């Protein structure tokens, strides 16, 4: 979710006003995903690198996270939305950590949409913590570890790999998001700033996705013969380049 600061700056407002509007965009896009039948929405709210921002802005973002949980969790639950938070929560205030755990527990059985907030998240952090947990729980099998050994330890082990990655705000990079899981994801970049991103913007992204051909390493001709491709992690040692 990129472009909050620029959205505010162009209106001569403080950056934090952009973050507030960004939260409204989160509401709108979550609702639109429910309408569209999207089952997993994952939002990159705060990266492990975002601690480098000015102290005031970091505190505001943390406070906004608390306020959002206070205001939204009951509504999420009413709408049968499951909330998950992934990332290294150890640097968050205990109060925030407790609120996250409570919200996750309350909404755990909801099945309409899984909304994941990536907070103090980094793709490299995720892979490393998974490697450490894998190595701690399993002695190296003959032939070495394989993708299927690592994947259950990734922090989004409850979700399929993403079909579509959307980045707003005009930058064209991953910025340490779900590095492992994005291997076969379709990318969509838009200049729209996050606070302006709405249901129509989401529909444009989904339309673009619908016009892509996902081959998972195969040829177009093969897909015509066998239209439903096996996913990239289909257990063949993961060699589906
Ligand atoms: C993204 O908007 C929000 C967070 C990282 C929390 P930015 O704050 O990066 O907005 P720009 O890039 O300065 O416009
Ligand atoms: Mg930015």
Coordinates of C-alpha atoms in Angstrom, one line a residue, residues 58-240:
X58 CA 6.2 5.4 13.3
X59 CA 4.3 6.2 16.5
X60 CA 1.4 7.5 14.5
X61 CA 1.3 4.3 12.4
X62 CA 1.4 2.1 15.6
X63 CA -1.4 4.2 17.1
X64 CA -3.4 3.9 13.9
X65 CA -3.0 0.1 14.0
X66 CA -4.4 0.0 17.5
X67 CA -7.3 2.3 16.6
X68 CA -8.1 0.2 13.5
X69 CA -8.2 -2.9 15.6
X70 CA -10.5 -1.2 18.1
X71 CA -12.8 0.0 15.4
X72 CA -12.8 -2.7 12.9
X73 CA -12.5 -6.2 14.5
X74 CA -16.2 -6.5 15.5
X75 CA -17.2 -5.5 12.0
X76 CA -14.8 -7.9 10.4
X77 CA -16.2 -10.7 12.6
X78 CA -19.8 -9.8 11.7
X79 CA -18.9 -10.0 8.0
X80 CA -17.3 -13.5 8.6
X81 CA -13.8 -12.2 7.8
X82 CA -10.8 -13.9 9.4
X83 CA -8.0 -11.6 10.5
X84 CA -4.4 -12.7 10.5
X85 CA -1.3 -10.6 11.2
X86 CA 2.1 -11.8 10.0
X87 CA 5.5 -10.4 10.8
X88 CA 7.9 -10.1 13.7
X89 CA 5.6 -8.9 16.4
X90 CA 8.3 -9.0 19.1
X91 CA 9.1 -5.3 18.7
X92 CA 5.4 -4.2 19.1
X93 CA 4.0 -3.0 22.4
X94 CA 2.5 -5.8 24.5
X95 CA -0.9 -4.1 24.3
X96 CA -0.9 -4.2 20.5
X97 CA 0.3 -7.8 20.5
X98 CA -2.5 -8.8 22.8
X99 CA -5.1 -7.0 20.7
X100 CA -3.8 -8.9 17.6
X101 CA -4.0 -12.3 19.4
X102 CA -7.5 -11.5 20.6
X103 CA -8.7 -10.4 17.1
X104 CA -7.1 -13.5 15.5
X105 CA -8.8 -15.8 18.1
X106 CA -12.2 -14.2 17.7
X107 CA -12.2 -14.4 13.9
X108 CA -10.4 -17.7 13.5
X109 CA -13.3 -19.7 12.3
X110 CA -14.5 -17.2 9.7
X111 CA -14.5 -18.4 6.1
X112 CA -15.6 -15.6 3.8
X113 CA -12.3 -13.7 3.4
X114 CA -8.9 -14.1 5.1
X115 CA -7.5 -10.6 5.6
X116 CA -3.8 -10.7 6.4
X117 CA -2.0 -7.7 7.6
X118 CA 1.8 -7.9 7.2
X119 CA 3.3 -5.8 10.0
X120 CA 7.0 -5.5 10.7
X121 CA 7.2 -8.1 8.0
X122 CA 10.0 -8.8 5.6
X123 CA 10.2 -11.6 3.0
X124 CA 13.8 -12.4 3.9
X125 CA 12.9 -12.5 7.6
X126 CA 10.1 -14.9 6.8
X127 CA 12.3 -17.3 4.9
X128 CA 14.9 -17.2 7.6
X129 CA 12.5 -17.9 10.4
X130 CA 11.1 -20.7 8.4
X131 CA 14.5 -22.2 7.7
X132 CA 15.3 -22.0 11.4
X133 CA 12.1 -23.7 12.4
X134 CA 12.4 -26.3 9.7
X135 CA 16.0 -27.2 10.8
X136 CA 14.9 -27.2 14.4
X137 CA 12.0 -29.6 13.8
X138 CA 13.4 -32.0 11.2
X139 CA 16.8 -33.5 10.8
X140 CA 18.0 -33.1 7.2
X141 CA 16.5 -35.9 5.1
X142 CA 18.6 -37.8 2.6
X143 CA 19.0 -35.6 -0.5
X144 CA 18.5 -32.4 1.6
X145 CA 15.5 -30.3 2.5
X146 CA 12.9 -29.6 -0.2
X147 CA 10.3 -26.9 -0.8
X148 CA 7.6 -29.0 0.8
X149 CA 9.6 -29.1 4.0
X150 CA 10.0 -25.4 4.2
X151 CA 6.6 -24.1 3.1
X152 CA 4.7 -25.2 6.3
X153 CA 7.0 -23.0 8.4
X154 CA 6.4 -19.8 6.4
X155 CA 4.3 -17.3 8.2
X156 CA 1.5 -17.6 5.7
X157 CA 1.3 -21.4 5.8
X158 CA -2.5 -21.1 6.0
X159 CA -2.9 -19.5 2.6
X160 CA -2.3 -20.5 -1.0
X161 CA 0.4 -18.6 -2.9
X162 CA -1.0 -15.2 -4.2
X163 CA -2.5 -15.1 -7.7
X164 CA -2.1 -11.3 -8.0
X165 CA 0.3 -8.8 -6.5
X166 CA -0.8 -5.1 -6.7
X167 CA 1.6 -2.3 -6.0
X168 CA 0.2 1.3 -5.9
X169 CA 2.1 4.5 -5.9
X170 CA 4.1 4.1 -9.1
X171 CA 7.1 2.1 -7.8
X172 CA 7.9 -1.1 -9.5
X173 CA 9.5 -3.3 -7.0
X174 CA 8.7 -5.9 -4.4
X175 CA 10.3 -4.2 -1.4
X176 CA 10.9 -7.4 0.5
X177 CA 7.2 -8.5 0.5
X178 CA 6.3 -12.2 0.2
X179 CA 9.5 -13.2 -1.6
X180 CA 9.1 -17.0 -1.5
X181 CA 5.3 -17.0 -2.2
X182 CA 5.5 -14.5 -5.2
X183 CA 7.5 -16.9 -7.4
X184 CA 4.6 -17.4 -9.9
X185 CA 2.4 -14.5 -8.9
X186 CA 1.1 -12.0 -11.6
X187 CA 2.3 -8.5 -11.0
X188 CA 0.2 -5.3 -11.4
X189 CA 1.7 -1.9 -11.0
X190 CA -0.4 1.3 -10.9
X191 CA 0.5 5.0 -10.4
X192 CA -2.7 5.4 -8.3
X193 CA -1.8 6.4 -4.8
X194 CA -3.1 4.0 -2.1
X195 CA -5.7 6.4 -0.6
X196 CA -7.2 6.7 -4.1
X197 CA -7.4 3.0 -4.7
X198 CA -11.0 1.8 -4.6
X199 CA -13.4 -0.9 -5.8
X200 CA -13.0 0.3 -9.4
X201 CA -9.2 0.2 -9.2
X202 CA -9.4 -3.3 -7.8
X203 CA -11.6 -4.3 -10.7
X204 CA -9.1 -2.9 -13.2
X205 CA -6.4 -5.0 -11.5
X206 CA -8.5 -8.1 -11.6
X207 CA -9.4 -7.5 -15.3
X208 CA -5.7 -7.2 -16.1
X209 CA -5.1 -10.5 -14.2
X210 CA -7.9 -12.2 -16.2
X211 CA -6.1 -11.4 -19.4
X212 CA -2.9 -13.1 -18.4
X213 CA -1.9 -16.6 -19.3
X214 CA -0.4 -18.4 -16.4
X215 CA 1.8 -21.2 -17.7
X216 CA 3.8 -22.2 -14.7
X217 CA 6.7 -23.0 -17.0
X218 CA 4.7 -24.8 -19.6
X219 CA 4.0 -23.8 -23.2
X220 CA 0.7 -22.2 -24.4
X221 CA 0.1 -25.4 -26.5
X222 CA 0.3 -27.6 -23.4
X223 CA -2.2 -25.5 -21.6
X224 CA -4.7 -25.9 -24.5
X225 CA -4.4 -29.7 -24.0
X226 CA -4.5 -29.6 -20.3
X227 CA -6.3 -26.3 -19.3
X228 CA -5.9 -26.5 -15.5
X229 CA -2.2 -26.4 -14.7
X230 CA -0.9 -27.9 -11.5
X231 CA 0.3 -25.2 -9.1
X232 CA 4.0 -24.3 -9.0
X233 CA 4.5 -26.2 -5.7
X234 CA 3.0 -29.4 -7.0
X235 CA 5.3 -32.0 -5.3
X236 CA 7.9 -32.8 -8.0
X237 CA 10.8 -31.3 -6.0
X238 CA 9.4 -27.9 -7.0
X239 CA 11.1 -27.9 -10.4
X240 CA 8.5 -26.1 -12.4

